[in-house]
Amino acid sequence: GTVETRWQHKDGSIKNILLSTTPFNGSDSSNGVIFSAIDITERKNNESYLEYLSTHDQLTGVANRSLLYDRLNHALAHAKRDQKMIAVFFLDLDGYKTINDLFGHLVGDQLLIQIANRLSANLREADTVARFGGDEFILVLENINNIEAVKPITEKILKSIAEPYRSNGNLCQVTTSIGISIYPLDGSTTEELINKADSAMYRAKQLGKNQYKFFSLRS
């Protein structure tokens, strides 16, 4: 049969090996097994890269929609079991289109990369940052004890995003409007939580931008 395994090369590197065994019968009635080992490291690296592309946003490197839905579904399963809360943030940048129109898409793309990096730096490793499309991002925060615990995180994100950016020699500044839904207060499915966070984000936009609103708190 065949099996995939990993061997350490004499230079210390790790190689992916396809190991196969084939029994044979010799002309002199002797029996034996032929072992063969094929280095498939490059193929495995290509497969890993293709898998990465299928789950991550190619511009910013954060999760794409596919990985977002997968992680949020898993988070909901754990939250139901452990009786914990989940916070879903829907972010839409304020003023991004103006920067894109003024400086061009190259500057706009570099700005999105920096924003994704700032979002990732302000969250725990277990949390998820995803680019939902265009200048929209979604964050998933797991193991939340109460709504009050979410507020300082949100304020830190607002402050971080509003700090100036230098992109392709240009000094830029944007802010963000954030809508937040909470499991289980605002829904029990991925679609419900994202839609309600989106709705809360639009309320934040209407009330002046550069702020956050909870779906479950109408004030």
Short mmCIF file of C-alpha atoms in Angstrom, two decimals:
data_model
loop_
_atom_site.label_atom_id
_atom_site.label_comp_id
_atom_site.label_asym_id
_atom_site.label_seq_id
_atom_site.Cartn_x
_atom_site.Cartn_y
_atom_site.Cartn_z
CA GLY A 1 0.00 0.00 0.00
CA THR A 2 0.94 3.67 0.19
CA VAL A 3 1.13 6.17 3.01
CA GLU A 4 2.15 9.81 3.30
CA THR A 5 4.70 10.57 5.98
CA ARG A 6 7.27 13.21 6.92
CA TRP A 7 11.00 12.66 7.14
CA GLN A 8 13.72 14.94 8.37
CA HIS A 9 16.45 15.57 5.82
CA LYS A 10 20.08 15.56 6.93
CA ASP A 11 20.13 19.37 6.54
CA GLY A 12 17.32 19.61 9.12
CA SER A 13 14.51 20.38 6.68
CA ILE A 14 11.27 18.40 6.78
CA LYS A 15 10.27 16.53 3.62
CA ASN A 16 6.86 15.12 2.74
CA ILE A 17 7.32 11.57 1.49
CA LEU A 18 4.96 9.20 -0.34
CA LEU A 19 6.05 5.76 0.86
CA SER A 20 4.81 2.72 -1.03
CA THR A 21 5.33 -1.01 -0.67
CA THR A 22 4.85 -3.63 -3.36
CA PRO A 23 5.17 -7.37 -2.70
CA PHE A 24 6.93 -9.48 -5.32
CA ASN A 25 7.61 -13.11 -6.06
CA GLY A 26 11.10 -13.87 -7.36
CA SER A 27 11.90 -16.30 -10.15
CA ASP A 28 13.57 -18.51 -7.60
CA SER A 29 10.37 -18.74 -5.53
CA SER A 30 11.65 -16.12 -3.07
CA ASN A 31 9.22 -13.52 -1.77
CA GLY A 32 9.89 -9.96 -0.79
CA VAL A 33 8.70 -6.37 -0.66
CA ILE A 34 9.87 -3.41 -2.73
CA PHE A 35 9.90 -0.09 -0.86
CA SER A 36 9.87 3.20 -2.73
CA ALA A 37 9.93 6.75 -1.39
CA ILE A 38 8.98 9.77 -3.48
CA ASP A 39 9.59 13.34 -2.32
CA ILE A 40 6.21 15.13 -2.66
CA THR A 41 7.15 18.23 -0.65
CA GLU A 42 6.66 20.62 -3.56
CA ARG A 43 3.27 19.12 -4.39
CA LYS A 44 2.16 19.38 -0.75
CA ASN A 45 3.35 22.99 -0.59
CA ASN A 46 1.32 23.78 -3.71
CA GLU A 47 -1.74 22.08 -2.22
CA SER A 48 -1.32 24.03 1.01
CA TYR A 49 -1.03 27.28 -0.92
CA LEU A 50 -4.15 26.53 -2.96
CA GLU A 51 -6.01 25.67 0.24
CA TYR A 52 -4.82 28.97 1.74
CA LEU A 53 -6.08 30.90 -1.29
CA SER A 54 -9.47 29.24 -1.00
CA THR A 55 -9.93 30.42 2.59
CA HIS A 56 -8.14 33.78 2.78
CA ASP A 57 -8.57 37.17 1.17
CA GLN A 58 -5.82 37.48 -1.42
CA LEU A 59 -5.22 41.19 -0.82
CA THR A 60 -5.15 41.45 2.97
CA GLY A 61 -4.42 37.86 4.03
CA VAL A 62 -7.27 37.75 6.57
CA ALA A 63 -10.11 35.24 6.38
CA ASN A 64 -12.48 35.41 3.40
CA ARG A 65 -16.24 34.81 3.49
CA SER A 66 -15.85 31.04 3.24
CA LEU A 67 -13.54 30.79 6.24
CA LEU A 68 -15.60 33.37 8.15
CA TYR A 69 -18.77 31.30 7.87
CA ASP A 70 -16.90 28.15 8.80
CA ARG A 71 -15.33 29.71 11.90
CA LEU A 72 -18.53 31.39 13.01
CA ASN A 73 -20.46 28.13 12.68
CA HIS A 74 -17.84 26.38 14.82
CA ALA A 75 -17.90 29.23 17.34
CA LEU A 76 -21.67 28.96 17.64
CA ALA A 77 -21.45 25.23 18.30
CA HIS A 78 -18.92 25.81 21.09
CA ALA A 79 -20.88 28.73 22.54
CA LYS A 80 -24.06 26.66 22.73
CA ARG A 81 -22.19 23.88 24.49
CA ASP A 82 -20.31 26.16 26.92
CA GLN A 83 -23.12 28.71 27.36
CA LYS A 84 -20.91 31.60 26.27
CA MET A 85 -21.61 34.73 24.24
CA ILE A 86 -20.20 35.63 20.80
CA ALA A 87 -19.84 39.17 19.47
CA VAL A 88 -20.03 39.77 15.71
CA PHE A 89 -18.71 43.13 14.49
CA PHE A 90 -19.64 44.51 11.07
CA LEU A 91 -17.25 47.31 10.04
CA ASP A 92 -17.64 49.68 7.11
CA LEU A 93 -14.95 52.30 6.51
CA ASP A 94 -15.92 55.99 6.49
CA GLY A 95 -14.31 57.97 3.70
CA TYR A 96 -12.58 55.09 1.94
CA LYS A 97 -14.20 55.83 -1.44
CA THR A 98 -12.91 59.40 -1.32
CA ILE A 99 -9.34 58.17 -0.79
CA ASN A 100 -9.73 55.65 -3.61
CA ASP A 101 -11.00 58.35 -5.97
CA LEU A 102 -8.36 60.88 -4.92
CA PHE A 103 -5.22 58.71 -4.80
CA GLY A 104 -6.14 55.65 -6.88
CA HIS A 105 -6.69 51.95 -6.22
CA LEU A 106 -3.06 51.20 -5.36
CA VAL A 107 -3.22 53.51 -2.36
CA GLY A 108 -6.67 52.16 -1.51
CA ASP A 109 -5.41 48.56 -1.57
CA GLN A 110 -2.42 49.39 0.63
CA LEU A 111 -4.78 51.12 3.04
CA LEU A 112 -6.95 47.99 3.30
CA ILE A 113 -3.88 45.88 4.07
CA GLN A 114 -2.85 48.23 6.88
CA ILE A 115 -6.39 48.27 8.29
CA ALA A 116 -6.53 44.46 8.29
CA ASN A 117 -3.21 44.40 10.15
CA ARG A 118 -4.45 46.86 12.76
CA LEU A 119 -7.63 44.86 13.30
CA SER A 120 -5.65 41.65 13.75
CA ALA A 121 -3.29 43.36 16.21
CA ASN A 122 -6.20 44.47 18.41
CA LEU A 123 -7.82 41.04 18.74
CA ARG A 124 -6.91 37.80 20.45
CA GLU A 125 -5.39 35.01 18.40
CA ALA A 126 -8.56 32.94 18.80
CA ASP A 127 -10.74 35.71 17.32
CA THR A 128 -11.42 36.07 13.60
CA VAL A 129 -10.81 38.99 11.24
CA ALA A 130 -12.45 38.61 7.84
CA ARG A 131 -12.78 40.83 4.81
CA PHE A 132 -16.42 40.64 3.82
CA GLY A 133 -16.01 42.58 0.59
CA GLY A 134 -14.81 45.98 -0.61
CA ASP A 135 -14.10 48.06 2.49
CA GLU A 136 -16.21 45.90 4.81
CA PHE A 137 -14.73 43.71 7.54
CA ILE A 138 -16.31 41.30 10.00
CA LEU A 139 -14.84 40.36 13.37
CA VAL A 140 -15.87 37.37 15.47
CA LEU A 141 -15.05 37.50 19.18
CA GLU A 142 -15.59 34.27 21.08
CA ASN A 143 -16.00 33.52 24.81
CA ILE A 144 -17.61 36.85 25.69
CA ASN A 145 -19.03 37.05 29.21
CA ASN A 146 -21.26 40.12 28.78
CA ILE A 147 -21.90 43.13 26.56
CA GLU A 148 -19.91 45.46 28.80
CA ALA A 149 -16.76 43.44 28.07
CA VAL A 150 -17.13 44.25 24.35
CA LYS A 151 -17.21 48.04 24.69
CA PRO A 152 -13.53 48.71 25.53
CA ILE A 153 -12.44 46.44 22.66
CA THR A 154 -14.66 48.36 20.26
CA GLU A 155 -13.39 51.73 21.46
CA LYS A 156 -9.80 50.54 21.01
CA ILE A 157 -10.58 49.47 17.44
CA LEU A 158 -12.22 52.81 16.62
CA LYS A 159 -9.17 54.66 17.92
CA SER A 160 -6.73 52.40 16.08
CA ILE A 161 -8.51 52.69 12.71
CA ALA A 162 -8.73 56.49 12.99
CA GLU A 163 -4.97 56.94 13.34
CA PRO A 164 -3.32 58.30 10.14
CA TYR A 165 -1.93 55.96 7.48
CA ARG A 166 0.95 56.44 5.09
CA SER A 167 0.23 54.72 1.80
CA ASN A 168 2.49 54.99 -1.26
CA GLY A 169 3.87 58.29 0.04
CA ASN A 170 0.42 59.73 0.80
CA LEU A 171 -0.91 60.53 4.27
CA CYS A 172 -4.46 59.21 4.60
CA GLN A 173 -7.06 59.02 7.32
CA VAL A 174 -10.30 57.08 7.57
CA THR A 175 -12.65 56.10 10.36
CA THR A 176 -15.07 53.21 10.67
CA SER A 177 -18.68 52.63 11.64
CA ILE A 178 -19.28 49.42 13.60
CA GLY A 179 -22.43 47.40 14.17
CA ILE A 180 -22.42 44.65 16.77
CA SER A 181 -24.70 41.66 17.26
CA ILE A 182 -24.47 39.29 20.20
CA TYR A 183 -25.18 35.58 20.40
CA PRO A 184 -27.61 34.49 21.81
CA LEU A 185 -29.36 37.86 22.33
CA ASP A 186 -29.67 38.74 18.64
CA GLY A 187 -29.83 35.36 16.94
CA SER A 188 -28.60 31.80 16.88
CA THR A 189 -27.39 31.43 13.29
CA THR A 190 -24.52 32.85 11.28
CA GLU A 191 -26.85 34.65 8.87
CA GLU A 192 -28.92 36.24 11.65
CA LEU A 193 -25.89 37.56 13.50
CA ILE A 194 -24.21 39.00 10.40
CA ASN A 195 -27.43 40.61 9.14
CA LYS A 196 -28.17 42.20 12.51
CA ALA A 197 -24.62 43.45 12.89
CA ASP A 198 -24.96 44.96 9.40
CA SER A 199 -28.20 46.65 10.42
CA ALA A 200 -26.57 48.11 13.55
CA MET A 201 -23.67 49.37 11.44
CA TYR A 202 -26.02 51.35 9.21
CA ARG A 203 -27.53 52.92 12.32
CA ALA A 204 -24.03 53.98 13.38
CA LYS A 205 -23.52 55.52 9.90
CA GLN A 206 -26.79 57.41 10.09
CA LEU A 207 -25.96 58.81 13.52
CA GLY A 208 -22.70 60.40 12.42
CA LYS A 209 -20.15 57.64 11.65
CA ASN A 210 -16.94 56.84 13.56
CA GLN A 211 -18.94 55.11 16.30
CA TYR A 212 -20.47 51.76 17.19
CA LYS A 213 -23.97 50.51 17.89
CA PHE A 214 -25.28 47.27 19.33
CA PHE A 215 -28.27 45.76 17.57
CA SER A 216 -29.83 44.79 20.90
CA LEU A 217 -29.34 48.28 22.40
CA ARG A 218 -31.50 50.72 20.48
CA SER A 219 -30.21 53.86 22.18
#
